Amino acid sequence: KKMGAAPTQRLLPNPPLPAHVPVTSDTCNFVFDVQFPAAQLQDVDTLYRSVADIAGVVSVGLDPRNVSMAVFGNEDGSVAYRLRDDTFKQRQSDINSTALRGSSTRTECSRATARGHM
C-alpha cells in the first residue's frame, strides 16, 4: 500500500469450507494479487526490486529477469498470453506446455489448505 498499490489476498473461489480460504503457494505462503498504478509498470525492473526488498515478501511473480511469457487474466474471465517475442496468444493450447510446468504442486498445496491440513 505504501507504493500506491491495491493488494488483495487471493481466495479459493468455491472451497469445500463455509468461508473463502486463502490461496497458498507451493511452499504454502499466502498469495496476494496486487494492482499497481500504470506509471509504476513502466519500469518493471525497479518495481520488481522495490517489492522484493519488502520485509516478509518471499517471492515476487513479477520477475523480469527470466521471463518467456506473461499471463493476463481479464475481468471477463478470459486469459491472454504474451510471449517474449511480443506476440499474443488467446488459448493455452497455443503455448508450449513447459512454460506452465509446476502448476499441479500449487494446486495440491491449495487443496491441503482448503481441507485445513496446513
mmCIF file of N, CA and C in Angstrom:
data_model
loop_
_atom_site.group_PDB
_atom_site.id
_atom_site.type_symbol
_atom_site.label_atom_id
_atom_site.label_comp_id
_atom_site.label_asym_id
_atom_site.label_seq_id
_atom_site.Cartn_x
_atom_site.Cartn_y
_atom_site.Cartn_z
ATOM 1 N N LYS A 1 0.833 -1.193 0.000
ATOM 2 C CA LYS A 1 0.000 0.000 0.000
ATOM 3 C C LYS A 1 0.873 1.251 0.000
ATOM 4 N N LYS A 2 2.044 1.167 0.649
ATOM 5 C CA LYS A 2 2.934 2.320 0.699
ATOM 6 C C LYS A 2 3.391 2.741 -0.691
ATOM 7 N N MET A 3 3.367 1.804 -1.645
ATOM 8 C CA MET A 3 3.808 2.080 -3.007
ATOM 9 C C MET A 3 2.655 2.532 -3.897
ATOM 10 N N GLY A 4 1.478 2.771 -3.315
ATOM 11 C CA GLY A 4 0.326 3.207 -4.084
ATOM 12 C C GLY A 4 -0.436 2.075 -4.739
ATOM 13 N N ALA A 5 -0.155 0.844 -4.336
ATOM 14 C CA ALA A 5 -0.796 -0.327 -4.935
ATOM 15 C C ALA A 5 -2.016 -0.749 -4.126
ATOM 16 N N ALA A 6 -2.829 -1.591 -4.733
ATOM 17 C CA ALA A 6 -4.026 -2.111 -4.074
ATOM 18 C C ALA A 6 -3.903 -3.627 -3.941
ATOM 19 N N PRO A 7 -3.321 -4.126 -2.820
ATOM 20 C CA PRO A 7 -3.174 -5.578 -2.666
ATOM 21 C C PRO A 7 -4.485 -6.246 -2.262
ATOM 22 N N THR A 8 -4.694 -7.435 -2.792
ATOM 23 C CA THR A 8 -5.869 -8.236 -2.468
ATOM 24 C C THR A 8 -5.410 -9.659 -2.227
ATOM 25 N N GLN A 9 -5.773 -10.230 -1.078
ATOM 26 C CA GLN A 9 -5.401 -11.617 -0.829
ATOM 27 C C GLN A 9 -6.250 -12.516 -1.707
ATOM 28 N N ARG A 10 -5.580 -13.401 -2.456
ATOM 29 C CA ARG A 10 -6.296 -14.311 -3.353
ATOM 30 C C ARG A 10 -6.981 -15.394 -2.534
ATOM 31 N N LEU A 11 -8.245 -15.663 -2.854
ATOM 32 C CA LEU A 11 -9.030 -16.677 -2.152
ATOM 33 C C LEU A 11 -9.500 -17.740 -3.135
ATOM 34 N N LEU A 12 -9.658 -18.961 -2.636
ATOM 35 C CA LEU A 12 -10.242 -20.014 -3.458
ATOM 36 C C LEU A 12 -11.681 -19.627 -3.759
ATOM 37 N N PRO A 13 -12.146 -19.756 -4.994
ATOM 38 C CA PRO A 13 -13.485 -19.290 -5.337
ATOM 39 C C PRO A 13 -14.619 -20.090 -4.700
ATOM 40 N N ASN A 14 -14.507 -21.389 -4.639
ATOM 41 C CA ASN A 14 -15.576 -22.224 -4.094
ATOM 42 C C ASN A 14 -14.984 -23.356 -3.272
ATOM 43 N N PRO A 15 -14.388 -23.039 -2.134
ATOM 44 C CA PRO A 15 -13.761 -24.101 -1.346
ATOM 45 C C PRO A 15 -14.812 -24.980 -0.671
ATOM 46 N N PRO A 16 -14.406 -26.155 -0.231
ATOM 47 C CA PRO A 16 -15.346 -27.042 0.452
ATOM 48 C C PRO A 16 -15.658 -26.594 1.883
ATOM 49 N N LEU A 17 -15.052 -25.506 2.331
ATOM 50 C CA LEU A 17 -15.304 -24.972 3.669
ATOM 51 C C LEU A 17 -16.319 -23.835 3.577
ATOM 52 N N PRO A 18 -16.979 -23.476 4.693
ATOM 53 C CA PRO A 18 -18.006 -22.438 4.646
ATOM 54 C C PRO A 18 -17.481 -21.058 4.246
ATOM 55 N N ALA A 19 -16.246 -20.731 4.608
ATOM 56 C CA ALA A 19 -15.697 -19.412 4.290
ATOM 57 C C ALA A 19 -14.636 -19.553 3.204
ATOM 58 N N HIS A 20 -14.391 -18.472 2.490
ATOM 59 C CA HIS A 20 -13.326 -18.498 1.483
ATOM 60 C C HIS A 20 -11.992 -18.752 2.163
ATOM 61 N N VAL A 21 -11.156 -19.540 1.531
ATOM 62 C CA VAL A 21 -9.865 -19.942 2.080
ATOM 63 C C VAL A 21 -8.766 -19.301 1.244
ATOM 64 N N PRO A 22 -7.728 -18.751 1.878
ATOM 65 C CA PRO A 22 -6.644 -18.137 1.112
ATOM 66 C C PRO A 22 -5.929 -19.149 0.215
ATOM 67 N N VAL A 23 -5.515 -18.687 -0.959
ATOM 68 C CA VAL A 23 -4.690 -19.493 -1.857
ATOM 69 C C VAL A 23 -3.259 -19.409 -1.350
ATOM 70 N N THR A 24 -2.552 -20.524 -1.402
ATOM 71 C CA THR A 24 -1.159 -20.545 -0.973
ATOM 72 C C THR A 24 -0.265 -21.002 -2.112
ATOM 73 N N SER A 25 1.015 -20.670 -1.993
ATOM 74 C CA SER A 25 1.998 -21.087 -2.991
ATOM 75 C C SER A 25 2.357 -22.545 -2.775
ATOM 76 N N ASP A 26 3.238 -23.073 -3.621
ATOM 77 C CA ASP A 26 3.663 -24.459 -3.463
ATOM 78 C C ASP A 26 4.455 -24.661 -2.181
ATOM 79 N N THR A 27 4.953 -23.572 -1.581
ATOM 80 C CA THR A 27 5.638 -23.656 -0.287
ATOM 81 C C THR A 27 4.728 -23.171 0.837
ATOM 82 N N CYS A 28 3.437 -23.058 0.523
ATOM 83 C CA CYS A 28 2.378 -22.730 1.480
ATOM 84 C C CYS A 28 2.457 -21.319 2.059
ATOM 85 N N ASN A 29 2.959 -20.379 1.274
ATOM 86 C CA ASN A 29 2.911 -18.967 1.646
ATOM 87 C C ASN A 29 1.648 -18.370 1.030
ATOM 88 N N PHE A 30 1.094 -17.350 1.669
ATOM 89 C CA PHE A 30 -0.106 -16.710 1.148
ATOM 90 C C PHE A 30 0.203 -16.000 -0.166
ATOM 91 N N VAL A 31 -0.780 -15.962 -1.053
ATOM 92 C CA VAL A 31 -0.632 -15.330 -2.360
ATOM 93 C C VAL A 31 -1.495 -14.072 -2.393
ATOM 94 N N PHE A 32 -0.894 -12.959 -2.804
ATOM 95 C CA PHE A 32 -1.610 -11.701 -2.955
ATOM 96 C C PHE A 32 -1.526 -11.262 -4.402
ATOM 97 N N ASP A 33 -2.631 -10.773 -4.937
ATOM 98 C CA ASP A 33 -2.650 -10.140 -6.251
ATOM 99 C C ASP A 33 -2.589 -8.643 -5.993
ATOM 100 N N VAL A 34 -1.714 -7.952 -6.705
ATOM 101 C CA VAL A 34 -1.532 -6.525 -6.464
ATOM 102 C C VAL A 34 -1.696 -5.768 -7.772
ATOM 103 N N GLN A 35 -2.531 -4.744 -7.733
ATOM 104 C CA GLN A 35 -2.716 -3.895 -8.897
ATOM 105 C C GLN A 35 -1.947 -2.601 -8.655
ATOM 106 N N PHE A 36 -0.912 -2.364 -9.462
ATOM 107 C CA PHE A 36 -0.087 -1.173 -9.329
ATOM 108 C C PHE A 36 -0.572 -0.089 -10.284
ATOM 109 N N PRO A 37 -0.336 1.180 -9.905
ATOM 110 C CA PRO A 37 -0.651 2.272 -10.828
ATOM 111 C C PRO A 37 0.146 2.100 -12.128
ATOM 112 N N ALA A 38 -0.440 2.484 -13.242
ATOM 113 C CA ALA A 38 0.188 2.303 -14.555
ATOM 114 C C ALA A 38 1.579 2.926 -14.628
ATOM 115 N N ALA A 39 1.784 4.045 -13.951
ATOM 116 C CA ALA A 39 3.086 4.716 -14.000
ATOM 117 C C ALA A 39 4.200 3.822 -13.456
ATOM 118 N N GLN A 40 3.904 3.031 -12.428
ATOM 119 C CA GLN A 40 4.926 2.158 -11.853
ATOM 120 C C GLN A 40 5.251 0.986 -12.766
ATOM 121 N N LEU A 41 4.341 0.620 -13.640
ATOM 122 C CA LEU A 41 4.562 -0.516 -14.533
ATOM 123 C C LEU A 41 5.480 -0.174 -15.702
ATOM 124 N N GLN A 42 5.811 1.098 -15.846
ATOM 125 C CA GLN A 42 6.702 1.496 -16.933
ATOM 126 C C GLN A 42 8.141 1.059 -16.681
ATOM 127 N N ASP A 43 8.529 0.924 -15.417
ATOM 128 C CA ASP A 43 9.885 0.487 -15.062
ATOM 129 C C ASP A 43 9.770 -0.793 -14.235
ATOM 130 N N VAL A 44 9.608 -1.907 -14.919
ATOM 131 C CA VAL A 44 9.356 -3.189 -14.259
ATOM 132 C C VAL A 44 10.535 -3.621 -13.390
ATOM 133 N N ASP A 45 11.763 -3.335 -13.819
ATOM 134 C CA ASP A 45 12.938 -3.726 -13.032
ATOM 135 C C ASP A 45 12.945 -3.051 -11.663
ATOM 136 N N THR A 46 12.679 -1.754 -11.629
ATOM 137 C CA THR A 46 12.652 -1.020 -10.363
ATOM 138 C C THR A 46 11.490 -1.492 -9.497
ATOM 139 N N LEU A 47 10.334 -1.707 -10.100
ATOM 140 C CA LEU A 47 9.172 -2.193 -9.355
ATOM 141 C C LEU A 47 9.473 -3.553 -8.739
ATOM 142 N N TYR A 48 10.077 -4.443 -9.508
ATOM 143 C CA TYR A 48 10.436 -5.774 -9.000
ATOM 144 C C TYR A 48 11.358 -5.658 -7.785
ATOM 145 N N ARG A 49 12.410 -4.857 -7.903
ATOM 146 C CA ARG A 49 13.356 -4.711 -6.783
ATOM 147 C C ARG A 49 12.676 -4.096 -5.563
ATOM 148 N N SER A 50 11.809 -3.119 -5.775
ATOM 149 C CA SER A 50 11.119 -2.465 -4.659
ATOM 150 C C SER A 50 10.231 -3.442 -3.900
ATOM 151 N N VAL A 51 9.499 -4.281 -4.618
ATOM 152 C CA VAL A 51 8.612 -5.250 -3.972
ATOM 153 C C VAL A 51 9.429 -6.361 -3.321
ATOM 154 N N ALA A 52 10.437 -6.866 -4.022
ATOM 155 C CA ALA A 52 11.260 -7.963 -3.495
ATOM 156 C C ALA A 52 11.997 -7.560 -2.223
ATOM 157 N N ASP A 53 12.294 -6.272 -2.052
ATOM 158 C CA ASP A 53 13.025 -5.791 -0.871
ATOM 159 C C ASP A 53 12.132 -5.569 0.346
ATOM 160 N N ILE A 54 10.829 -5.735 0.217
ATOM 161 C CA ILE A 54 9.919 -5.560 1.347
ATOM 162 C C ILE A 54 10.076 -6.737 2.303
ATOM 163 N N ALA A 55 10.262 -6.431 3.587
ATOM 164 C CA ALA A 55 10.403 -7.492 4.596
ATOM 165 C C ALA A 55 9.162 -8.374 4.600
ATOM 166 N N GLY A 56 9.368 -9.684 4.568
ATOM 167 C CA GLY A 56 8.272 -10.641 4.592
ATOM 168 C C GLY A 56 7.842 -11.132 3.222
ATOM 169 N N VAL A 57 8.278 -10.461 2.165
ATOM 170 C CA VAL A 57 7.951 -10.919 0.813
ATOM 171 C C VAL A 57 8.870 -12.081 0.474
ATOM 172 N N VAL A 58 8.275 -13.234 0.197
ATOM 173 C CA VAL A 58 9.045 -14.443 -0.087
ATOM 174 C C VAL A 58 9.385 -14.537 -1.566
ATOM 175 N N SER A 59 8.440 -14.187 -2.402
ATOM 176 C CA SER A 59 8.634 -14.315 -3.844
ATOM 177 C C SER A 59 7.793 -13.262 -4.543
ATOM 178 N N VAL A 60 8.256 -12.852 -5.701
ATOM 179 C CA VAL A 60 7.535 -11.863 -6.491
ATOM 180 C C VAL A 60 7.257 -12.481 -7.855
ATOM 181 N N GLY A 61 5.999 -12.529 -8.239
ATOM 182 C CA GLY A 61 5.643 -13.110 -9.525
ATOM 183 C C GLY A 61 6.046 -12.245 -10.702
ATOM 184 N N LEU A 62 6.458 -11.041 -10.427
ATOM 185 C CA LEU A 62 6.873 -10.102 -11.460
ATOM 186 C C LEU A 62 8.393 -10.101 -11.497
ATOM 187 N N ASP A 63 8.982 -11.035 -12.222
ATOM 188 C CA ASP A 63 10.441 -11.144 -12.284
ATOM 189 C C ASP A 63 10.876 -10.981 -13.729
ATOM 190 N N PRO A 64 11.339 -9.792 -14.089
ATOM 191 C CA PRO A 64 11.667 -9.526 -15.489
ATOM 192 C C PRO A 64 12.949 -10.199 -15.971
ATOM 193 N N ARG A 65 13.688 -10.831 -15.084
ATOM 194 C CA ARG A 65 14.987 -11.383 -15.474
ATOM 195 C C ARG A 65 14.889 -12.608 -16.367
ATOM 196 N N ASN A 66 13.967 -13.497 -16.130
ATOM 197 C CA ASN A 66 13.897 -14.751 -16.880
ATOM 198 C C ASN A 66 12.515 -14.982 -17.478
ATOM 199 N N VAL A 67 11.903 -13.954 -17.965
ATOM 200 C CA VAL A 67 10.535 -14.053 -18.460
ATOM 201 C C VAL A 67 10.517 -14.538 -19.908
ATOM 202 N N SER A 68 9.711 -15.563 -20.163
ATOM 203 C CA SER A 68 9.492 -16.001 -21.541
ATOM 204 C C SER A 68 8.029 -15.787 -21.933
ATOM 205 N N MET A 69 7.165 -15.590 -20.910
ATOM 206 C CA MET A 69 5.745 -15.432 -21.184
ATOM 207 C C MET A 69 5.082 -14.697 -20.024
ATOM 208 N N ALA A 70 4.097 -13.862 -20.338
ATOM 209 C CA ALA A 70 3.267 -13.220 -19.321
ATOM 210 C C ALA A 70 1.837 -13.706 -19.524
ATOM 211 N N VAL A 71 1.135 -13.953 -18.423
ATOM 212 C CA VAL A 71 -0.245 -14.426 -18.476
ATOM 213 C C VAL A 71 -1.134 -13.327 -17.910
ATOM 214 N N PHE A 72 -2.150 -12.937 -18.665
ATOM 215 C CA PHE A 72 -3.057 -11.883 -18.252
ATOM 216 C C PHE A 72 -4.443 -12.467 -18.029
ATOM 217 N N GLY A 73 -4.947 -12.360 -16.801
ATOM 218 C CA GLY A 73 -6.320 -12.762 -16.501
ATOM 219 C C GLY A 73 -7.203 -11.543 -16.631
ATOM 220 N N ASN A 74 -8.175 -11.604 -17.493
ATOM 221 C CA ASN A 74 -9.045 -10.465 -17.762
ATOM 222 C C ASN A 74 -10.304 -10.522 -16.904
ATOM 223 N N GLU A 75 -10.923 -9.369 -16.700
ATOM 224 C CA GLU A 75 -12.110 -9.280 -15.850
ATOM 225 C C GLU A 75 -13.247 -10.168 -16.335
ATOM 226 N N ASP A 76 -13.314 -10.433 -17.636
ATOM 227 C CA ASP A 76 -14.389 -11.273 -18.170
ATOM 228 C C ASP A 76 -14.092 -12.765 -18.028
ATOM 229 N N GLY A 77 -12.961 -13.097 -17.394
ATOM 230 C CA GLY A 77 -12.599 -14.492 -17.177
ATOM 231 C C GLY A 77 -11.711 -15.073 -18.259
ATOM 232 N N SER A 78 -11.521 -14.353 -19.345
ATOM 233 C CA SER A 78 -10.648 -14.848 -20.407
ATOM 234 C C SER A 78 -9.186 -14.665 -19.999
ATOM 235 N N VAL A 79 -8.318 -15.389 -20.670
ATOM 236 C CA VAL A 79 -6.888 -15.332 -20.382
ATOM 237 C C VAL A 79 -6.143 -15.068 -21.678
ATOM 238 N N ALA A 80 -5.179 -14.152 -21.642
ATOM 239 C CA ALA A 80 -4.325 -13.875 -22.796
ATOM 240 C C ALA A 80 -2.883 -14.141 -22.392
ATOM 241 N N TYR A 81 -2.098 -14.609 -23.323
ATOM 242 C CA TYR A 81 -0.694 -14.922 -23.079
ATOM 243 C C TYR A 81 0.157 -14.052 -23.988
ATOM 244 N N ARG A 82 1.167 -13.394 -23.419
ATOM 245 C CA ARG A 82 2.077 -12.586 -24.230
ATOM 246 C C ARG A 82 3.452 -13.222 -24.147
ATOM 247 N N LEU A 83 3.997 -13.575 -25.296
ATOM 248 C CA LEU A 83 5.297 -14.222 -25.351
ATOM 249 C C LEU A 83 6.406 -13.185 -25.442
ATOM 250 N N ARG A 84 7.639 -13.612 -25.164
ATOM 251 C CA ARG A 84 8.784 -12.706 -25.179
ATOM 252 C C ARG A 84 8.909 -11.979 -26.516
ATOM 253 N N ASP A 85 8.561 -12.655 -27.607
ATOM 254 C CA ASP A 85 8.674 -12.022 -28.931
ATOM 255 C C ASP A 85 7.541 -11.024 -29.196
ATOM 256 N N ASP A 86 6.777 -10.697 -28.135
ATOM 257 C CA ASP A 86 5.723 -9.683 -28.169
ATOM 258 C C ASP A 86 4.480 -10.119 -28.937
ATOM 259 N N THR A 87 4.310 -11.431 -29.153
ATOM 260 C CA THR A 87 3.091 -11.912 -29.790
ATOM 261 C C THR A 87 2.080 -12.292 -28.720
ATOM 262 N N PHE A 88 0.820 -12.171 -29.036
ATOM 263 C CA PHE A 88 -0.251 -12.546 -28.117
ATOM 264 C C PHE A 88 -0.864 -13.867 -28.543
ATOM 265 N N LYS A 89 -1.251 -14.664 -27.575
ATOM 266 C CA LYS A 89 -1.973 -15.908 -27.820
ATOM 267 C C LYS A 89 -3.207 -15.878 -26.937
ATOM 268 N N GLN A 90 -4.296 -16.422 -27.396
ATOM 269 C CA GLN A 90 -5.534 -16.406 -26.630
ATOM 270 C C GLN A 90 -5.887 -17.748 -26.008
ATOM 271 N N ARG A 91 -5.253 -18.839 -26.456
ATOM 272 C CA ARG A 91 -5.597 -20.158 -25.934
ATOM 273 C C ARG A 91 -4.375 -20.824 -25.332
ATOM 274 N N GLN A 92 -4.580 -21.546 -24.250
ATOM 275 C CA GLN A 92 -3.488 -22.263 -23.604
ATOM 276 C C GLN A 92 -2.862 -23.265 -24.564
ATOM 277 N N SER A 93 -3.649 -23.839 -25.466
ATOM 278 C CA SER A 93 -3.111 -24.819 -26.405
ATOM 279 C C SER A 93 -2.092 -24.191 -27.351
ATOM 280 N N ASP A 94 -2.095 -22.857 -27.452
ATOM 281 C CA ASP A 94 -1.123 -22.172 -28.298
ATOM 282 C C ASP A 94 0.230 -22.008 -27.614
ATOM 283 N N ILE A 95 0.300 -22.310 -26.332
ATOM 284 C CA ILE A 95 1.506 -22.083 -25.547
ATOM 285 C C ILE A 95 2.224 -23.404 -25.316
ATOM 286 N N ASN A 96 3.532 -23.372 -25.364
ATOM 287 C CA ASN A 96 4.331 -24.560 -25.068
ATOM 288 C C ASN A 96 4.047 -24.980 -23.631
ATOM 289 N N SER A 97 3.650 -26.213 -23.412
ATOM 290 C CA SER A 97 3.241 -26.677 -22.081
ATOM 291 C C SER A 97 4.360 -26.588 -21.054
ATOM 292 N N THR A 98 5.602 -26.550 -21.475
ATOM 293 C CA THR A 98 6.687 -26.462 -20.496
ATOM 294 C C THR A 98 6.688 -25.120 -19.787
ATOM 295 N N ALA A 99 6.110 -24.098 -20.388
ATOM 296 C CA ALA A 99 6.049 -22.786 -19.741
ATOM 297 C C ALA A 99 5.087 -22.794 -18.569
ATOM 298 N N LEU A 100 4.173 -23.766 -18.540
ATOM 299 C CA LEU A 100 3.171 -23.822 -17.482
ATOM 300 C C LEU A 100 3.488 -24.887 -16.441
ATOM 301 N N ARG A 101 4.670 -25.486 -16.502
ATOM 302 C CA ARG A 101 5.040 -26.564 -15.588
ATOM 303 C C ARG A 101 5.030 -26.068 -14.139
ATOM 304 N N GLY A 102 4.646 -26.923 -13.206
ATOM 305 C CA GLY A 102 4.682 -26.593 -11.788
ATOM 306 C C GLY A 102 3.333 -26.238 -11.203
ATOM 307 N N SER A 103 2.315 -26.091 -12.029
ATOM 308 C CA SER A 103 1.019 -25.672 -11.504
ATOM 309 C C SER A 103 0.357 -26.748 -10.648
ATOM 310 N N SER A 104 0.645 -28.030 -10.886
ATOM 311 C CA SER A 104 -0.017 -29.087 -10.112
ATOM 312 C C SER A 104 0.414 -29.070 -8.654
ATOM 313 N N THR A 105 1.666 -28.712 -8.375
ATOM 314 C CA THR A 105 2.133 -28.642 -6.991
ATOM 315 C C THR A 105 1.378 -27.558 -6.234
ATOM 316 N N ARG A 106 1.193 -26.404 -6.858
ATOM 317 C CA ARG A 106 0.464 -25.318 -6.211
ATOM 318 C C ARG A 106 -0.981 -25.732 -5.955
ATOM 319 N N THR A 107 -1.576 -26.460 -6.871
ATOM 320 C CA THR A 107 -2.950 -26.908 -6.689
ATOM 321 C C THR A 107 -3.060 -27.832 -5.486
ATOM 322 N N GLU A 108 -2.119 -28.744 -5.323
ATOM 323 C CA GLU A 108 -2.143 -29.660 -4.185
ATOM 324 C C GLU A 108 -2.023 -28.902 -2.871
ATOM 325 N N CYS A 109 -1.156 -27.894 -2.809
ATOM 326 C CA CYS A 109 -0.992 -27.104 -1.593
ATOM 327 C C CYS A 109 -2.293 -26.366 -1.282
ATOM 328 N N SER A 110 -2.946 -25.818 -2.307
ATOM 329 C CA SER A 110 -4.213 -25.118 -2.110
ATOM 330 C C SER A 110 -5.287 -26.068 -1.603
ATOM 331 N N ARG A 111 -5.310 -27.284 -2.141
ATOM 332 C CA ARG A 111 -6.297 -28.261 -1.677
ATOM 333 C C ARG A 111 -6.058 -28.630 -0.219
ATOM 334 N N ALA A 112 -4.786 -28.786 0.160
ATOM 335 C CA ALA A 112 -4.467 -29.126 1.548
ATOM 336 C C ALA A 112 -4.896 -27.999 2.477
ATOM 337 N N THR A 113 -4.682 -26.751 2.052
ATOM 338 C CA THR A 113 -5.093 -25.609 2.858
ATOM 339 C C THR A 113 -6.609 -25.587 2.997
ATOM 340 N N ALA A 114 -7.318 -25.856 1.895
ATOM 341 C CA ALA A 114 -8.780 -25.845 1.926
ATOM 342 C C ALA A 114 -9.321 -26.920 2.860
ATOM 343 N N ARG A 115 -8.609 -28.029 2.966
ATOM 344 C CA ARG A 115 -9.050 -29.102 3.858
ATOM 345 C C ARG A 115 -8.621 -28.845 5.302
ATOM 346 N N GLY A 116 -7.856 -27.770 5.534
ATOM 347 C CA GLY A 116 -7.422 -27.445 6.889
ATOM 348 C C GLY A 116 -6.219 -28.236 7.351
ATOM 349 N N HIS A 117 -5.389 -28.712 6.415
ATOM 350 C CA HIS A 117 -4.227 -29.514 6.770
ATOM 351 C C HIS A 117 -2.947 -28.705 6.862
ATOM 352 N N MET A 118 -3.006 -27.401 6.889
ATOM 353 C CA MET A 118 -1.786 -26.591 6.960
ATOM 354 C C MET A 118 -1.631 -26.031 8.348
#
